Amino acid sequence: MVARVRTVAFQGIEALPVDVQVMVGPGKVGMQIVGLPDKAVAESRERVQAALHASGLSMPSKKVTVNLAPADLPKEGSHYDLPIALGLMAALGAIPGDMLTGYVVLGELSLDGTIAGARFTVT
């Protein structure tokens, strides 16, 4: 099953739609984030895993693939943490996937699972 969560990528003052797709399946155990992420997004893997653990949920002993689509759109910032975590929870069946429909989700996760506000800069 592929869980989907909507979020955005910021380019200047524009918020462009991004589809966070999370799939849990067979393969090498671990989480891969694909779709042209920058370093902060790549670090989401560690924050999401720690936050889920602190919340009493464990990572599956399976391959987790996170795709940030469209792949040709640069993704910057830590606001992808929350949509990735919610997508993973939906893919694992911890929350109903349909409850995410109709929402655009942004938020940084702390290691203890606290949701921090996302900060944005207009240049």
PDB file of C-alpha atoms in Angstrom:
ATOM      1  CA  MET A   1       0.000   0.000   0.000  1.00  0.00           C
ATOM      2  CA  VAL A   2       1.177   3.508  -0.794  1.00  0.00           C
ATOM      3  CA  ALA A   3       0.111   6.217   1.642  1.00  0.00           C
ATOM      4  CA  ARG A   4      -0.088   9.780   0.348  1.00  0.00           C
ATOM      5  CA  VAL A   5       0.150  13.097   2.157  1.00  0.00           C
ATOM      6  CA  ARG A   6       0.020  16.511   0.535  1.00  0.00           C
ATOM      7  CA  THR A   7       2.510  19.229   1.414  1.00  0.00           C
ATOM      8  CA  VAL A   8       4.253  22.071  -0.410  1.00  0.00           C
ATOM      9  CA  ALA A   9       7.673  23.178  -1.618  1.00  0.00           C
ATOM     10  CA  PHE A  10       8.483  26.862  -1.377  1.00  0.00           C
ATOM     11  CA  GLN A  11      10.069  28.710  -4.276  1.00  0.00           C
ATOM     12  CA  GLY A  12      10.262  32.381  -3.412  1.00  0.00           C
ATOM     13  CA  ILE A  13       6.727  33.361  -2.442  1.00  0.00           C
ATOM     14  CA  GLU A  14       5.131  30.440  -4.277  1.00  0.00           C
ATOM     15  CA  ALA A  15       3.942  27.286  -2.523  1.00  0.00           C
ATOM     16  CA  LEU A  16       4.055  24.449  -5.039  1.00  0.00           C
ATOM     17  CA  PRO A  17       2.228  21.159  -4.370  1.00  0.00           C
ATOM     18  CA  VAL A  18       4.266  18.129  -3.330  1.00  0.00           C
ATOM     19  CA  ASP A  19       2.892  14.607  -2.986  1.00  0.00           C
ATOM     20  CA  VAL A  20       4.611  12.646  -0.204  1.00  0.00           C
ATOM     21  CA  GLN A  21       4.252   8.948  -1.061  1.00  0.00           C
ATOM     22  CA  VAL A  22       5.257   6.332   1.507  1.00  0.00           C
ATOM     23  CA  MET A  23       5.483   2.605   0.805  1.00  0.00           C
ATOM     24  CA  VAL A  24       6.448  -0.141   3.250  1.00  0.00           C
ATOM     25  CA  GLY A  25       7.424  -3.416   1.655  1.00  0.00           C
ATOM     26  CA  PRO A  26       9.966  -6.159   1.191  1.00  0.00           C
ATOM     27  CA  GLY A  27      13.603  -5.330   0.675  1.00  0.00           C
ATOM     28  CA  LYS A  28      16.609  -4.116   2.598  1.00  0.00           C
ATOM     29  CA  VAL A  29      15.523  -2.786   6.009  1.00  0.00           C
ATOM     30  CA  GLY A  30      15.768   0.994   6.233  1.00  0.00           C
ATOM     31  CA  MET A  31      14.238   4.208   4.983  1.00  0.00           C
ATOM     32  CA  GLN A  32      15.128   5.905   1.709  1.00  0.00           C
ATOM     33  CA  ILE A  33      13.922   9.389   0.790  1.00  0.00           C
ATOM     34  CA  VAL A  34      13.918  10.101  -2.938  1.00  0.00           C
ATOM     35  CA  GLY A  35      12.685  12.963  -5.087  1.00  0.00           C
ATOM     36  CA  LEU A  36      15.503  15.529  -5.047  1.00  0.00           C
ATOM     37  CA  PRO A  37      15.647  16.278  -1.310  1.00  0.00           C
ATOM     38  CA  ASP A  38      18.206  18.691   0.140  1.00  0.00           C
ATOM     39  CA  LYS A  39      20.282  17.869   3.229  1.00  0.00           C
ATOM     40  CA  ALA A  40      17.589  19.009   5.703  1.00  0.00           C
ATOM     41  CA  VAL A  41      15.026  16.741   4.044  1.00  0.00           C
ATOM     42  CA  ALA A  42      17.477  13.833   4.006  1.00  0.00           C
ATOM     43  CA  GLU A  43      17.937  14.396   7.757  1.00  0.00           C
ATOM     44  CA  SER A  44      14.162  13.995   8.166  1.00  0.00           C
ATOM     45  CA  ARG A  45      14.769  10.253   8.220  1.00  0.00           C
ATOM     46  CA  GLU A  46      16.556  10.522  11.585  1.00  0.00           C
ATOM     47  CA  ARG A  47      14.057  12.967  13.096  1.00  0.00           C
ATOM     48  CA  VAL A  48      11.052  10.904  11.962  1.00  0.00           C
ATOM     49  CA  GLN A  49      12.497   7.644  13.295  1.00  0.00           C
ATOM     50  CA  ALA A  50      13.354   9.210  16.670  1.00  0.00           C
ATOM     51  CA  ALA A  51       9.971  10.944  16.963  1.00  0.00           C
ATOM     52  CA  LEU A  52       8.056   7.752  16.167  1.00  0.00           C
ATOM     53  CA  HIS A  53      10.142   5.812  18.698  1.00  0.00           C
ATOM     54  CA  ALA A  54       9.500   8.486  21.361  1.00  0.00           C
ATOM     55  CA  SER A  55       5.780   8.229  20.584  1.00  0.00           C
ATOM     56  CA  GLY A  56       5.762   4.474  21.176  1.00  0.00           C
ATOM     57  CA  LEU A  57       5.817   3.395  17.529  1.00  0.00           C
ATOM     58  CA  SER A  58       8.677   1.421  16.074  1.00  0.00           C
ATOM     59  CA  MET A  59      10.044   1.389  12.574  1.00  0.00           C
ATOM     60  CA  PRO A  60       9.085  -1.727  10.644  1.00  0.00           C
ATOM     61  CA  SER A  61      11.705  -4.350   9.851  1.00  0.00           C
ATOM     62  CA  LYS A  62      11.009  -3.692   6.193  1.00  0.00           C
ATOM     63  CA  LYS A  63      12.058  -1.351   3.436  1.00  0.00           C
ATOM     64  CA  VAL A  64      10.453   2.092   3.663  1.00  0.00           C
ATOM     65  CA  THR A  65      10.525   4.230   0.537  1.00  0.00           C
ATOM     66  CA  VAL A  66       9.495   7.878   0.709  1.00  0.00           C
ATOM     67  CA  ASN A  67       9.016   9.640  -2.624  1.00  0.00           C
ATOM     68  CA  LEU A  68       8.650  13.418  -2.764  1.00  0.00           C
ATOM     69  CA  ALA A  69       6.921  14.095  -6.081  1.00  0.00           C
ATOM     70  CA  PRO A  70       7.435  15.710  -8.479  1.00  0.00           C
ATOM     71  CA  ALA A  71      11.063  14.623  -8.489  1.00  0.00           C
ATOM     72  CA  ASP A  72      12.270  17.569 -10.574  1.00  0.00           C
ATOM     73  CA  LEU A  73      11.122  20.151  -7.996  1.00  0.00           C
ATOM     74  CA  PRO A  74      13.815  20.989  -5.396  1.00  0.00           C
ATOM     75  CA  LYS A  75      12.717  20.279  -1.811  1.00  0.00           C
ATOM     76  CA  GLU A  76      14.295  22.306   0.997  1.00  0.00           C
ATOM     77  CA  GLY A  77      13.634  22.569   4.714  1.00  0.00           C
ATOM     78  CA  SER A  78      12.558  20.474   7.649  1.00  0.00           C
ATOM     79  CA  HIS A  79       8.792  20.988   7.195  1.00  0.00           C
ATOM     80  CA  TYR A  80       8.634  17.620   5.391  1.00  0.00           C
ATOM     81  CA  ASP A  81       9.105  15.752   8.715  1.00  0.00           C
ATOM     82  CA  LEU A  82       5.432  15.710   9.700  1.00  0.00           C
ATOM     83  CA  PRO A  83       4.013  14.657   6.317  1.00  0.00           C
ATOM     84  CA  ILE A  84       6.624  11.882   6.104  1.00  0.00           C
ATOM     85  CA  ALA A  85       5.773  10.674   9.625  1.00  0.00           C
ATOM     86  CA  LEU A  86       2.018  10.742   8.960  1.00  0.00           C
ATOM     87  CA  GLY A  87       2.501   8.944   5.651  1.00  0.00           C
ATOM     88  CA  LEU A  88       4.550   6.270   7.379  1.00  0.00           C
ATOM     89  CA  MET A  89       1.923   5.885  10.106  1.00  0.00           C
ATOM     90  CA  ALA A  90      -0.784   5.516   7.437  1.00  0.00           C
ATOM     91  CA  ALA A  91       1.296   2.999   5.459  1.00  0.00           C
ATOM     92  CA  LEU A  92       1.719   0.947   8.643  1.00  0.00           C
ATOM     93  CA  GLY A  93      -2.004   1.121   9.446  1.00  0.00           C
ATOM     94  CA  ALA A  94      -1.441   3.094  12.670  1.00  0.00           C
ATOM     95  CA  ILE A  95      -3.811   5.784  11.373  1.00  0.00           C
ATOM     96  CA  PRO A  96      -6.433   5.620   8.611  1.00  0.00           C
ATOM     97  CA  GLY A  97      -4.924   6.875   5.355  1.00  0.00           C
ATOM     98  CA  ASP A  98      -8.161   8.537   4.293  1.00  0.00           C
ATOM     99  CA  MET A  99      -8.024  10.886   7.283  1.00  0.00           C
ATOM    100  CA  LEU A 100      -5.158  12.719   5.524  1.00  0.00           C
ATOM    101  CA  THR A 101      -7.202  13.472   2.400  1.00  0.00           C
ATOM    102  CA  GLY A 102      -8.009  17.134   1.945  1.00  0.00           C
ATOM    103  CA  TYR A 103      -5.189  18.463   4.129  1.00  0.00           C
ATOM    104  CA  VAL A 104      -1.862  20.090   3.346  1.00  0.00           C
ATOM    105  CA  VAL A 105       0.575  19.136   6.101  1.00  0.00           C
ATOM    106  CA  LEU A 106       3.760  20.944   7.164  1.00  0.00           C
ATOM    107  CA  GLY A 107       5.805  20.662  10.344  1.00  0.00           C
ATOM    108  CA  GLU A 108       9.189  19.848  11.779  1.00  0.00           C
ATOM    109  CA  LEU A 109       9.482  17.074  14.358  1.00  0.00           C
ATOM    110  CA  SER A 110      11.743  17.184  17.375  1.00  0.00           C
ATOM    111  CA  LEU A 111      13.389  13.987  18.543  1.00  0.00           C
ATOM    112  CA  ASP A 112      10.818  13.599  21.335  1.00  0.00           C
ATOM    113  CA  GLY A 113       7.930  13.760  18.859  1.00  0.00           C
ATOM    114  CA  THR A 114       6.958  17.372  19.500  1.00  0.00           C
ATOM    115  CA  ILE A 115       5.727  19.196  16.408  1.00  0.00           C
ATOM    116  CA  ALA A 116       7.534  22.471  15.811  1.00  0.00           C
ATOM    117  CA  GLY A 117       6.226  25.205  13.584  1.00  0.00           C
ATOM    118  CA  ALA A 118       7.761  25.454  10.152  1.00  0.00           C
ATOM    119  CA  ARG A 119       9.777  28.571   9.395  1.00  0.00           C
ATOM    120  CA  PHE A 120       9.920  30.047   5.942  1.00  0.00           C
ATOM    121  CA  THR A 121      12.007  32.768   4.399  1.00  0.00           C
ATOM    122  CA  VAL A 122      11.030  34.899   1.459  1.00  0.00           C
ATOM    123  CA  THR A 123      14.059  36.218  -0.412  1.00  0.00           C
TER     124      THR A 123
END
